[in-house]
Short mmCIF file of C-alpha atoms in Angstrom, two decimals:
data_model
loop_
_atom_site.label_atom_id
_atom_site.label_comp_id
_atom_site.label_asym_id
_atom_site.label_seq_id
_atom_site.Cartn_x
_atom_site.Cartn_y
_atom_site.Cartn_z
CA MET A 29 -100.13 174.94 -10.65
CA LEU A 30 -96.54 176.10 -12.20
CA LYS A 31 -96.17 179.08 -14.49
CA VAL A 32 -92.94 179.42 -16.14
CA ASP A 33 -92.38 182.91 -17.77
CA GLN A 34 -90.00 184.09 -20.05
CA ILE A 35 -86.81 182.35 -18.57
CA ASP A 36 -83.60 182.68 -19.70
CA VAL A 37 -81.07 180.18 -18.68
CA TYR A 38 -77.12 180.17 -19.62
CA TYR A 39 -74.32 177.47 -19.32
CA GLY A 40 -71.43 180.31 -19.03
CA ASN A 41 -71.52 181.91 -22.13
CA ILE A 42 -73.74 180.04 -24.16
CA GLN A 43 -77.68 180.47 -23.87
CA ALA A 44 -79.44 177.52 -23.24
CA LEU A 45 -82.96 178.81 -22.73
CA LYS A 46 -84.62 181.62 -24.67
CA GLY A 47 -87.36 183.04 -23.13
CA VAL A 48 -89.31 179.71 -22.32
CA SER A 49 -93.02 179.95 -21.11
CA LEU A 50 -95.31 177.18 -19.91
CA ASP A 51 -98.18 176.21 -17.80
CA VAL A 52 -99.00 172.95 -15.53
CA HIS A 53 -102.19 172.93 -13.96
CA GLN A 54 -103.02 170.52 -11.41
CA GLY A 55 -104.11 166.89 -12.05
CA GLU A 56 -102.46 167.45 -15.50
CA ILE A 57 -99.78 164.97 -17.68
CA VAL A 58 -97.82 168.16 -20.01
CA THR A 59 -95.13 166.59 -21.78
CA LEU A 60 -91.90 168.60 -23.40
CA ILE A 61 -90.75 167.17 -26.92
CA GLY A 62 -87.44 167.84 -28.34
CA ALA A 63 -84.39 166.78 -29.85
CA ASN A 64 -81.41 166.60 -28.11
CA GLY A 65 -79.68 169.10 -26.75
CA ALA A 66 -83.07 171.15 -27.45
CA GLY A 67 -82.90 172.24 -23.51
CA LYS A 68 -85.50 170.49 -22.03
CA SER A 69 -83.37 169.05 -18.95
CA THR A 70 -82.23 172.15 -18.92
CA LEU A 71 -85.70 173.27 -18.23
CA LEU A 72 -86.25 170.67 -15.64
CA LYS A 73 -83.03 171.25 -13.56
CA THR A 74 -84.07 175.33 -13.68
CA LEU A 75 -87.26 174.20 -12.40
CA SER A 76 -85.96 171.99 -9.62
CA GLY A 77 -83.44 174.65 -8.54
CA LEU A 78 -79.88 172.66 -9.62
CA LEU A 79 -79.85 175.65 -12.54
CA LYS A 80 -80.56 179.53 -11.82
CA PRO A 81 -82.61 181.61 -14.40
CA LYS A 82 -80.77 184.60 -15.67
CA GLN A 83 -84.01 186.35 -16.46
CA GLY A 84 -87.77 185.57 -16.26
CA VAL A 85 -90.04 184.11 -13.25
CA ILE A 86 -91.02 180.81 -12.17
CA GLN A 87 -94.34 180.65 -10.20
CA TYR A 88 -95.31 177.17 -7.82
CA MET A 89 -98.84 177.73 -6.19
CA GLY A 90 -98.82 181.22 -7.07
CA GLU A 91 -95.20 181.83 -5.50
CA SER A 92 -92.26 182.61 -6.77
CA ILE A 93 -89.53 179.93 -6.62
CA SER A 94 -87.40 182.01 -9.14
CA GLY A 95 -83.62 181.01 -8.30
CA LYS A 96 -84.52 179.22 -4.88
CA PRO A 97 -82.20 176.07 -3.32
CA ALA A 98 -83.31 173.26 -4.37
CA GLN A 99 -84.17 171.44 -0.82
CA GLU A 100 -86.42 174.33 -0.71
CA ILE A 101 -87.99 173.85 -3.94
CA VAL A 102 -88.65 169.57 -2.96
CA ASN A 103 -89.77 170.56 0.34
CA ALA A 104 -92.47 173.16 -1.49
CA GLY A 105 -93.70 169.73 -3.34
CA ILE A 106 -91.58 169.45 -6.62
CA SER A 107 -89.70 165.87 -7.22
CA HIS A 108 -87.28 165.28 -9.95
CA VAL A 109 -86.59 161.95 -11.34
CA PRO A 110 -83.21 162.89 -13.28
CA GLU A 111 -81.98 161.33 -16.88
CA GLY A 112 -79.92 158.42 -16.36
CA ARG A 113 -81.30 157.58 -13.19
CA ARG A 114 -78.63 158.72 -10.58
CA VAL A 115 -79.43 155.86 -7.92
CA PHE A 116 -77.19 155.31 -5.03
CA ALA A 117 -75.62 151.91 -6.70
CA ASN A 118 -73.77 150.99 -3.16
CA MET A 119 -77.16 151.63 -1.01
CA SER A 120 -79.98 149.01 -0.86
CA VAL A 121 -83.04 149.61 -2.94
CA GLU A 122 -84.88 150.14 0.85
CA GLU A 123 -82.25 152.76 1.62
CA ASN A 124 -82.66 154.66 -1.85
CA LEU A 125 -86.16 154.99 -0.98
CA GLU A 126 -86.22 156.07 2.75
CA LEU A 127 -83.56 158.59 1.26
CA GLY A 128 -86.22 159.99 -0.97
CA ALA A 129 -88.26 160.76 2.26
CA PHE A 130 -85.06 162.32 4.43
CA ALA A 131 -87.09 165.50 4.39
CA ARG A 132 -89.92 164.35 5.95
CA LYS A 133 -90.67 163.81 9.75
CA ASP A 134 -93.75 161.80 9.79
CA SER A 135 -93.15 158.12 9.93
CA ARG A 136 -95.90 156.60 9.77
CA GLY A 137 -96.84 158.85 6.06
CA ILE A 138 -93.33 157.36 5.31
CA ARG A 139 -94.09 153.64 5.81
CA GLU A 140 -97.52 153.98 4.18
CA ASP A 141 -95.70 155.61 1.50
CA LEU A 142 -93.02 152.62 1.28
CA HIS A 143 -95.74 150.78 1.04
CA MET A 144 -97.26 152.26 -1.91
CA VAL A 145 -94.40 152.53 -4.01
CA TYR A 146 -93.91 148.77 -3.42
CA GLU A 147 -97.30 148.15 -4.65
CA LEU A 148 -96.70 150.37 -7.53
CA PHE A 149 -93.50 148.55 -8.13
CA PRO A 150 -93.80 144.84 -7.34
CA ARG A 151 -90.20 144.21 -8.41
CA LEU A 152 -88.75 146.53 -6.03
CA LEU A 153 -90.33 144.46 -3.15
CA GLU A 154 -88.61 141.51 -4.69
CA ARG A 155 -85.02 143.43 -4.37
CA ARG A 156 -85.49 145.52 -1.56
CA LYS A 157 -82.11 144.53 0.16
CA GLN A 158 -80.50 144.17 -2.75
CA LEU A 159 -77.77 146.78 -3.89
CA SER A 160 -79.02 149.26 -6.06
CA GLY A 161 -75.88 149.27 -8.49
CA THR A 162 -77.06 145.55 -9.41
CA LEU A 163 -80.42 145.93 -10.80
CA SER A 164 -81.25 146.15 -14.56
CA GLY A 165 -81.83 149.17 -16.09
CA GLY A 166 -85.55 149.34 -16.10
CA GLU A 167 -85.15 148.57 -12.12
CA GLN A 168 -83.19 151.27 -11.62
CA GLN A 169 -85.90 153.46 -13.40
CA MET A 170 -88.14 152.52 -11.08
CA LEU A 171 -86.20 152.89 -8.00
CA ALA A 172 -85.78 156.57 -9.42
CA MET A 173 -89.48 156.99 -9.63
CA GLY A 174 -90.17 155.23 -6.55
CA ARG A 175 -87.74 157.30 -4.74
CA ALA A 176 -88.98 160.68 -5.83
CA LEU A 177 -92.83 159.64 -4.84
CA MET A 178 -91.35 158.87 -1.33
CA ALA A 179 -91.19 163.18 -1.24
CA ARG A 180 -95.11 162.92 -1.20
CA PRO A 181 -94.71 165.45 -4.45
CA LYS A 182 -97.52 167.41 -5.60
CA LEU A 183 -95.88 167.82 -9.13
CA LEU A 184 -93.36 165.33 -10.29
CA LEU A 185 -90.60 166.14 -12.62
CA MET A 186 -89.29 163.06 -14.97
CA ASP A 187 -86.31 163.40 -17.40
CA GLU A 188 -86.36 160.48 -20.02
CA PRO A 189 -87.89 157.67 -18.10
CA SER A 190 -87.91 155.58 -21.42
CA MET A 191 -84.32 155.80 -21.87
CA GLY A 192 -82.43 152.94 -23.05
CA LEU A 193 -85.47 150.51 -22.11
CA ALA A 194 -86.81 147.46 -23.62
CA PRO A 195 -90.24 147.93 -25.48
CA LEU A 196 -92.07 146.21 -23.01
CA LEU A 197 -90.40 147.58 -19.98
CA VAL A 198 -91.42 151.23 -21.66
CA LYS A 199 -94.98 150.36 -21.71
CA THR A 200 -94.66 149.39 -18.36
CA ILE A 201 -93.14 152.29 -17.29
CA PHE A 202 -95.55 154.63 -19.31
CA GLN A 203 -98.88 152.85 -17.24
CA ILE A 204 -97.30 153.00 -13.72
CA ILE A 205 -96.81 157.21 -15.01
CA GLU A 206 -100.07 157.35 -16.00
CA GLU A 207 -101.06 155.43 -12.45
CA ILE A 208 -99.13 158.04 -10.57
CA ASN A 209 -101.09 160.81 -12.03
CA ARG A 210 -104.45 159.33 -11.26
CA ASN A 211 -103.52 159.24 -7.96
CA GLY A 212 -103.32 162.80 -7.83
CA THR A 213 -99.53 163.56 -8.82
CA THR A 214 -99.40 166.37 -11.46
CA ILE A 215 -96.45 165.10 -13.66
CA LEU A 216 -94.15 167.26 -16.10
CA LEU A 217 -92.64 164.87 -18.44
CA VAL A 218 -89.44 164.96 -20.86
CA GLU A 219 -89.53 162.08 -23.18
CA GLN A 220 -87.73 161.19 -26.29
CA ASN A 221 -90.13 158.88 -27.38
CA ALA A 222 -92.91 161.29 -28.28
CA ASN A 223 -95.47 158.97 -29.69
CA MET A 224 -95.66 157.60 -25.96
CA ALA A 225 -95.57 160.70 -24.21
CA LEU A 226 -98.52 162.14 -26.52
CA SER A 227 -100.64 159.13 -25.74
CA ILE A 228 -100.68 159.60 -22.23
CA ALA A 229 -100.26 163.47 -21.77
CA ASN A 230 -103.05 166.14 -21.71
CA ARG A 231 -101.07 168.98 -23.16
CA ALA A 232 -97.66 169.26 -24.89
CA TYR A 233 -95.05 172.35 -25.64
CA VAL A 234 -91.99 171.49 -28.36
CA ILE A 235 -88.81 172.64 -27.71
CA GLU A 236 -86.08 173.77 -30.27
CA THR A 237 -82.84 175.17 -29.57
CA GLY A 238 -83.74 176.33 -26.10
CA SER A 239 -87.21 178.00 -27.39
CA VAL A 240 -90.94 176.64 -27.46
CA VAL A 241 -91.77 176.56 -30.90
CA ILE A 242 -95.23 174.81 -30.71
CA SER A 243 -97.74 174.08 -27.94
CA GLY A 244 -101.08 172.70 -27.60
CA THR A 245 -103.22 169.61 -26.42
CA ALA A 246 -101.97 166.06 -27.00
CA GLU A 247 -104.53 165.84 -29.71
CA GLU A 248 -103.00 169.07 -31.72
CA LEU A 249 -99.78 167.73 -31.66
CA GLN A 250 -100.57 164.61 -32.79
CA ALA A 251 -102.22 165.78 -35.68
CA SER A 252 -99.73 168.55 -36.84
CA GLU A 253 -97.94 167.56 -39.97
CA GLN A 254 -94.84 169.43 -38.46
CA VAL A 255 -94.72 167.31 -35.63
CA LYS A 256 -95.23 164.37 -37.51
CA MET A 257 -92.71 164.92 -39.62
CA ALA A 258 -90.20 166.15 -36.88
CA TYR A 259 -91.03 163.55 -34.03
CA LEU A 260 -93.43 161.16 -34.66
CA GLY A 261 -91.52 159.40 -37.57
CA GLY A 262 -94.62 160.70 -39.91
CA HIS A 263 -94.91 161.36 -43.46
#
């Protein structure tokens, strides 16, 4: 579904990604793990068209999307749940969700998807008229996920969904990620909580200083001494 081949990405003169290659197959949950500043968010921003690779190719559904504008990438079926949630604070929950569907014209389908989001996140239904800026961190994370789903994506890019959330909420968010995947959406997940991410992923990539250093099935990475020492709090 997604093939990233040897991409280099720069911020000015600083190289953030060096020859990164990875694949995501339809129906999978693939997770990227690595320390802060390793390049994980940069990779997601590049996939969603917010940054442009200097080198290399990104293919989605067999076609190159390298350097395409972000709105075209959303229209092609890729949605991005950014780090830090980024909800529109002075708009209601429902207005935020409707904005997620701004590129769609099928009003009946939009209504169905709104219903589906409220079923996934009953808390948002209770709060639908409330200003998004007044929601808790966990509720804002649910809203950011719901808003991305309103574009009816085939591929969902998620950046640190558990960041700053209480452990009980983290569990809930991960259960919902699994449910979204079971409903047919492929997921590429960036997550600091490596244990949690590997527990739901099919495959994983470890990124260190802008390069992929290890890849394999989630089980292989959970069993790897190197990964245990660095990311799973193992000894």
